[in-house]
CSV table of C-alpha atoms in Angstrom, one decimal:
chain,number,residue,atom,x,y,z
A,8,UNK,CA,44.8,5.2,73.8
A,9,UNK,CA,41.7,4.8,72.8
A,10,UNK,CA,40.6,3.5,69.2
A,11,UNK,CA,38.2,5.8,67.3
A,12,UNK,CA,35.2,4.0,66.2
A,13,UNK,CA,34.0,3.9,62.7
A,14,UNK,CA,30.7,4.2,61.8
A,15,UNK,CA,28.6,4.6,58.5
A,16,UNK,CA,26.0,7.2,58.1
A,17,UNK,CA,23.3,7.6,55.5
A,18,UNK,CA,21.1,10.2,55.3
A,19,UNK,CA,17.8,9.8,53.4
A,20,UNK,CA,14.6,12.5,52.5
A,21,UNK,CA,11.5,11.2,52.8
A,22,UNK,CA,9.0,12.7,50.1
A,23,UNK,CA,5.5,13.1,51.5
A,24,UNK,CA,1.7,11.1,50.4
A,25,UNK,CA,4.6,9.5,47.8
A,26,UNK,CA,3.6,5.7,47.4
A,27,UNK,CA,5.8,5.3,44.6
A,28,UNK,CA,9.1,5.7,46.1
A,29,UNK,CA,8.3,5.1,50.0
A,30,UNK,CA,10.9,2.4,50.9
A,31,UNK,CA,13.3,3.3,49.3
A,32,UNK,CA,14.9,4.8,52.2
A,33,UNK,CA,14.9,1.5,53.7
A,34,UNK,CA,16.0,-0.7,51.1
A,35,UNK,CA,19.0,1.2,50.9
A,36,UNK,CA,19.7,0.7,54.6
A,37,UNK,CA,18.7,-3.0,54.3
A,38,UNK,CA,21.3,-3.5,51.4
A,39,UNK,CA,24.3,-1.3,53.3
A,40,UNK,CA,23.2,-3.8,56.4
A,41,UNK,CA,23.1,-6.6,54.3
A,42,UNK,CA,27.2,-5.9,52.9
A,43,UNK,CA,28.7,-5.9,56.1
A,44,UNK,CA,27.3,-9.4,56.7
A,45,UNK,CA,24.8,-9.5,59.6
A,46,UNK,CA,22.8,-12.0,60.7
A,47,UNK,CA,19.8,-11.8,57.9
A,48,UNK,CA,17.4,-12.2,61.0
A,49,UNK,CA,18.9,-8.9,62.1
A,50,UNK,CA,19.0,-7.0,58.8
A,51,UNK,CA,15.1,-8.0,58.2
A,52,UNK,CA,14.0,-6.5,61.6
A,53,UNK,CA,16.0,-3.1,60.9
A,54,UNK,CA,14.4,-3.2,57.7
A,55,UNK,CA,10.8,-3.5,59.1
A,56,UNK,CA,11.1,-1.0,61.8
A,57,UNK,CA,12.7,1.5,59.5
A,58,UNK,CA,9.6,1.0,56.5
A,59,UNK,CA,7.3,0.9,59.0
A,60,UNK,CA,8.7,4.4,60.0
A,61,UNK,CA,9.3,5.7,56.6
A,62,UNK,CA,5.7,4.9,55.6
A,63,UNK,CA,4.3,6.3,58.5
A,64,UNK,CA,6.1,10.1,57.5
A,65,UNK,CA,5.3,9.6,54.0
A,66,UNK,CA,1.5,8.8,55.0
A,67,UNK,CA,1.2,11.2,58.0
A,68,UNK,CA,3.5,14.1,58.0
A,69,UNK,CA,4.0,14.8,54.4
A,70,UNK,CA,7.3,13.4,54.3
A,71,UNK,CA,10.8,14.0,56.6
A,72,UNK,CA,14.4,12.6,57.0
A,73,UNK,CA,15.7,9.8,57.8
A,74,UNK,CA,19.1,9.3,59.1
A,75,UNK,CA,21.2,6.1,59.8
A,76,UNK,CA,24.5,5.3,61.5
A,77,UNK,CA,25.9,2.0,61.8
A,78,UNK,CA,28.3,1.0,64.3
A,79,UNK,CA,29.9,-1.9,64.3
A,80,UNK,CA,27.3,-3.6,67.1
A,81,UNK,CA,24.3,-1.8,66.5
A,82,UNK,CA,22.5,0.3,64.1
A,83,UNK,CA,20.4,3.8,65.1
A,84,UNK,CA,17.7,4.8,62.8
A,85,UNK,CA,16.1,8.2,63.4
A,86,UNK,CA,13.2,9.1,61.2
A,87,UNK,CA,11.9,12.8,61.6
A,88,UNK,CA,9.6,14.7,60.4
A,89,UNK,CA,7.8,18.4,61.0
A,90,UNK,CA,4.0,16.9,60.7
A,91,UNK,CA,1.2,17.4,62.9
A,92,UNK,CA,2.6,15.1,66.0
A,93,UNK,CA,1.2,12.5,67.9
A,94,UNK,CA,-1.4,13.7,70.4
A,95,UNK,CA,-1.5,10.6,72.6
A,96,UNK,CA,1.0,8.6,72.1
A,97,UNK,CA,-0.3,5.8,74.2
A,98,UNK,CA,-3.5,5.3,72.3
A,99,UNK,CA,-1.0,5.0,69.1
A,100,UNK,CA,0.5,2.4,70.3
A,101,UNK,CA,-2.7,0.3,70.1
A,102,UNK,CA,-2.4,-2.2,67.7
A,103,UNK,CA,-5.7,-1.1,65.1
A,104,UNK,CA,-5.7,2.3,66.4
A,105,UNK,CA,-5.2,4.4,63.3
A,106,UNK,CA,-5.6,7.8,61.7
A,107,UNK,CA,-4.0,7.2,57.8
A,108,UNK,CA,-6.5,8.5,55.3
A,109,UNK,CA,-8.1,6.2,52.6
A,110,UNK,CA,-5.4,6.5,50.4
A,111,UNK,CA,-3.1,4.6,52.9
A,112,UNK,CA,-6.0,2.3,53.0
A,113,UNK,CA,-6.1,1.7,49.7
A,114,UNK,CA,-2.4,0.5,49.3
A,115,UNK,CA,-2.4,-1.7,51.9
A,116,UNK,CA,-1.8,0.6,54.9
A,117,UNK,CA,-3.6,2.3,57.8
A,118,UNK,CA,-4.3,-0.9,59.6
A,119,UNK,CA,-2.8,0.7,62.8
A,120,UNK,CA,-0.3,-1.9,63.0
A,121,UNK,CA,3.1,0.4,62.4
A,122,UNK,CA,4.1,1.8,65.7
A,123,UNK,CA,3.1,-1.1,67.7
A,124,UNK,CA,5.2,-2.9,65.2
A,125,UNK,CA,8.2,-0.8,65.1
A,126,UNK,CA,8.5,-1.6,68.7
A,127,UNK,CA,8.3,-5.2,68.5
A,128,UNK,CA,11.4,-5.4,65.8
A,129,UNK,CA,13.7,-3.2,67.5
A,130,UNK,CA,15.6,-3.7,70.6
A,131,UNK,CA,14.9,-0.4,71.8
A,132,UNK,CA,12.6,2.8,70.6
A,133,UNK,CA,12.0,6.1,71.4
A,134,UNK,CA,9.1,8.7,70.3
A,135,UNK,CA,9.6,12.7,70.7
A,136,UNK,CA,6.4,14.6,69.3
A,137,UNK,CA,5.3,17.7,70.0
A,138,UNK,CA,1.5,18.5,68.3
A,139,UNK,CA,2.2,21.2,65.7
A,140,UNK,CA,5.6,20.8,65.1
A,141,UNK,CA,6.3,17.3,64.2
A,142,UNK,CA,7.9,13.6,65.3
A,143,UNK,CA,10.9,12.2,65.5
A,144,UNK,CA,11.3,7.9,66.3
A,145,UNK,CA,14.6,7.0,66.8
A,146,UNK,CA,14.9,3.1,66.7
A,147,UNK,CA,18.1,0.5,68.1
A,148,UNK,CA,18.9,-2.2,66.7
A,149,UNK,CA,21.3,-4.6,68.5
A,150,UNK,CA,23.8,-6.8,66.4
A,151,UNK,CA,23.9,-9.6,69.0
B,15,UNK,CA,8.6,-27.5,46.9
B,16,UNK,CA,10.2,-26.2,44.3
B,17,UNK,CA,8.9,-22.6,42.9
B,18,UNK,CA,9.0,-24.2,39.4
B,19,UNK,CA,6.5,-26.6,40.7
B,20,UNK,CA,4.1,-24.1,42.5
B,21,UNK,CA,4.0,-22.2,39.4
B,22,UNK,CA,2.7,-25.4,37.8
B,23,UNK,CA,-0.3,-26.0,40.2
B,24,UNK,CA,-1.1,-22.2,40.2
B,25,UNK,CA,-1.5,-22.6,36.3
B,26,UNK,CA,0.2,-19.4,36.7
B,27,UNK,CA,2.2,-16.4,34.2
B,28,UNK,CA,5.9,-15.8,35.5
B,29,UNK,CA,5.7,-11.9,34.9
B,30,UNK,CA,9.5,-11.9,36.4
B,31,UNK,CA,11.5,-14.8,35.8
B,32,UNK,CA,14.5,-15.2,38.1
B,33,UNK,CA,17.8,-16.8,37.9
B,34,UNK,CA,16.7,-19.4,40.4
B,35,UNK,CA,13.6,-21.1,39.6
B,36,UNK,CA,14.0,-23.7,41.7
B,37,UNK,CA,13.5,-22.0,45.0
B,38,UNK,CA,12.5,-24.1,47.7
B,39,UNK,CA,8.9,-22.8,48.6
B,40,UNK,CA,8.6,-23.7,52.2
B,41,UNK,CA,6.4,-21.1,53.6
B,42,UNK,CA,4.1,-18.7,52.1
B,43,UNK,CA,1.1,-15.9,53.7
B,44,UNK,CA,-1.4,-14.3,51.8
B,45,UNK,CA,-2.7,-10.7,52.1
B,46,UNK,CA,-4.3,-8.1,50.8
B,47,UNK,CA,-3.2,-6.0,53.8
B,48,UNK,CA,0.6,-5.2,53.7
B,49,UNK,CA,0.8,-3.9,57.5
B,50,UNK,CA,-0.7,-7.7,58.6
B,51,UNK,CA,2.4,-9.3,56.1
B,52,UNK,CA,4.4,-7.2,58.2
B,53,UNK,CA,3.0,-7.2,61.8
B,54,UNK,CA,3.1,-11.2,61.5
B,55,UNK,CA,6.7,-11.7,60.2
B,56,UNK,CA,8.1,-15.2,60.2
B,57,UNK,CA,11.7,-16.1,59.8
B,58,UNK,CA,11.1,-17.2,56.6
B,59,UNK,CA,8.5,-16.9,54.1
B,60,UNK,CA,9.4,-17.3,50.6
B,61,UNK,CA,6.1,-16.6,48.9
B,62,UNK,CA,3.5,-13.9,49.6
B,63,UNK,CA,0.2,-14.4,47.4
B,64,UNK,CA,-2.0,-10.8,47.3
B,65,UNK,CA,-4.8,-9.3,44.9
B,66,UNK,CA,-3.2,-5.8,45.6
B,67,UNK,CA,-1.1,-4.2,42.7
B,68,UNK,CA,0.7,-1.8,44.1
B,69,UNK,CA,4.8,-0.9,44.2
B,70,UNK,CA,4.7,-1.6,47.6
B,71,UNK,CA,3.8,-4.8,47.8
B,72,UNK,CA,7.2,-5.4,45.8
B,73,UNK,CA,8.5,-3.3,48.7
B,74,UNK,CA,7.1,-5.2,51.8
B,75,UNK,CA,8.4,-8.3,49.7
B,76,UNK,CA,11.6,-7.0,49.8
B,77,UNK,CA,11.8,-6.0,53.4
B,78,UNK,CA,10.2,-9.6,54.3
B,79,UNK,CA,12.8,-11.3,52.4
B,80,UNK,CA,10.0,-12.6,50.4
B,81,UNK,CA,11.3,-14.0,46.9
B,82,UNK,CA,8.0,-15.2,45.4
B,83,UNK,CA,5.2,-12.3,45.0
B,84,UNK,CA,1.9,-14.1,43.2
B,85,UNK,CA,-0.9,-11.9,42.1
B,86,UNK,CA,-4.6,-14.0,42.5
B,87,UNK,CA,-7.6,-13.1,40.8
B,88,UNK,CA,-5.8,-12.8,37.5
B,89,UNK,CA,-4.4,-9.1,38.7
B,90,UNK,CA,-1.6,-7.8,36.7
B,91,UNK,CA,0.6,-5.1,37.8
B,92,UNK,CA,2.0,-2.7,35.1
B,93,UNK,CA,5.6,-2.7,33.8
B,94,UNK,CA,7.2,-0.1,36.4
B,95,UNK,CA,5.9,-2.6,39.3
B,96,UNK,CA,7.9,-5.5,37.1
B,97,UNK,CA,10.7,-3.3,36.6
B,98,UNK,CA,10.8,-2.7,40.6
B,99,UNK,CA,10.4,-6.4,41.3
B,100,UNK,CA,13.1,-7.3,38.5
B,101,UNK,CA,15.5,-5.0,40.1
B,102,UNK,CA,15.2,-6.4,43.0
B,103,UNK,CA,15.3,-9.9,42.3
B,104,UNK,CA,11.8,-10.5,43.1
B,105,UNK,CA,10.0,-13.2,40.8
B,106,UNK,CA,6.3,-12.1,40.1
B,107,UNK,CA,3.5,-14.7,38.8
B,108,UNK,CA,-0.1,-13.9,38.1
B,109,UNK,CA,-3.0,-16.6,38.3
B,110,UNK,CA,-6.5,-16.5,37.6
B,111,UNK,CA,-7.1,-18.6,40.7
B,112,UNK,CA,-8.9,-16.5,44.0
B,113,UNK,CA,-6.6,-16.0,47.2
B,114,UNK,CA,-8.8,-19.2,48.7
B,115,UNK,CA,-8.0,-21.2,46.1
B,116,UNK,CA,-4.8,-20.7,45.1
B,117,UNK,CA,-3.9,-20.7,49.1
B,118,UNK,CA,-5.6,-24.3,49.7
B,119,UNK,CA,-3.8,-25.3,46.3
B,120,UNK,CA,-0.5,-24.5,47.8
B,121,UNK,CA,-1.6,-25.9,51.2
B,122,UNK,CA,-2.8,-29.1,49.5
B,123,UNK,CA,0.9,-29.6,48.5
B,124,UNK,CA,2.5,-29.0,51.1
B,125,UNK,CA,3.5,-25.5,51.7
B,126,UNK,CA,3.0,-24.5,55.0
B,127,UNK,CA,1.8,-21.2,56.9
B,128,UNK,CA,3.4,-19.2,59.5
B,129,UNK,CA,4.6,-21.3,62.5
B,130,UNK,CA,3.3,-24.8,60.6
């Protein structure tokens, strides 16, 4: 027989150019992560992947969703939104390559550094964009 | 060193007081750039000195696992930064001190950088 396995989901919106309430998203995963006692190492590079991502919707796609599910050896974060895409998703991968507006600027973003980033925290992650339509990032992070 | 210390060298304002202190300040960065506070993450860094006001520097600090935010150049954030920073347990100093200053001040006593 096999045992059903229980997972947590959380399910976020993401208000767009909002650099009041950006993170928000993310703290509340960080604190869920935080309650079922991980490693603190762990919980701060879900929390950095999934800002990183919640910033970049709020900055460049005037906002999206964010949805989490936690199982018991791994966590899968999925940000999406329906913004303008990624054109070349290699050249925003470079670390300094960046198209955030001044505003970004301004509060201490849009240094290019997000995607590249992401990717360093988490164990595994995955970009679907299509220009026109939007992006979603779906990030794994590993318990152990 | 302890965080009640550091706010003595600073001749710094606790704008959030905490329960604790007495933190022990081992590690600190300073930014005005919150995607290089991020992209250079350390295991721990307890203090994060910055001359921008903005509620997402109380939000990076959170991430980070920052406890200490310190605002240089005598920059004082408004009371729903505070508020954020209260909530989440983040103690927030101001001092007139520049980010070079304040940095070599820390340094001078022993607080160390990234991968010291």
């Amino acid at each position: 027989m096999r045992m059903a396995v229980q997972t947590v989901k959380l399910s976020f919106q993401i208000r767009g150019s909002d650099f009041v309430n950006a993170g928000e998203a993310s703290s509340n995963t960080k604190k869920a992560l935080s309650r079922i006692g991980l490693n603190p190492s762990v919980v701060k590079r879900a929390a950095i992947a999934m800002y990183e991502a919640e910033l970049n919707a709020m900055i460049h796609a005037g906002g999206g969703q964010a949805d989490v599910e936690i199982f018991p050896d791994h966590v899968v974060i999925q940000i999406a939104d329906r913004g303008p895409g990624i054109p070349d998703v290699d050249l925003a991968m470079q670390a300094g390559w960046s198209t955030a507006p001044d505003i970004a600027r301004e509060m201490g973003f849009g240094a290019g550094m997000g995607l590249p980033n992401i990717k360093k925290h988490a164990d595994d992650m995955r970009i679907e964009t299509i220009v026109g339509q939007g992006t979603t990032i779906t990030i794994h992070i590993l318990f152990a | 060193m302890k965080l009640s210390e550091c706010v003595e060298l600073l001749k710094a304002r606790v704008l959030v007081r905490v329960s604790d202190m007495n933190i022990d300040i081992k590690v600190a960065c300073g930014a005005d750039l919150m995607s290089d506070v991020m992209a250079f993450a350390c295991s721990s860094n307890e203090m994060m000195l910055t001359g921008l006001v903005n509620p997402q520097t109380i939000r990076t600090a959170e991430m980070m696992d920052v406890k200490v935010v310190v605002f240089v150049r005598g920059k004082c954030p408004d009371d729903s930064i505070l508020k954020l920073a209260a909530e989440k347990e983040i103690c927030v100093l101001t001092t007139a001190m520049p980010m070079f200053t304040a940095c070599g001040v820390l340094y001078g006593a022993g607080v160390l950088g990234k991968g010291e």
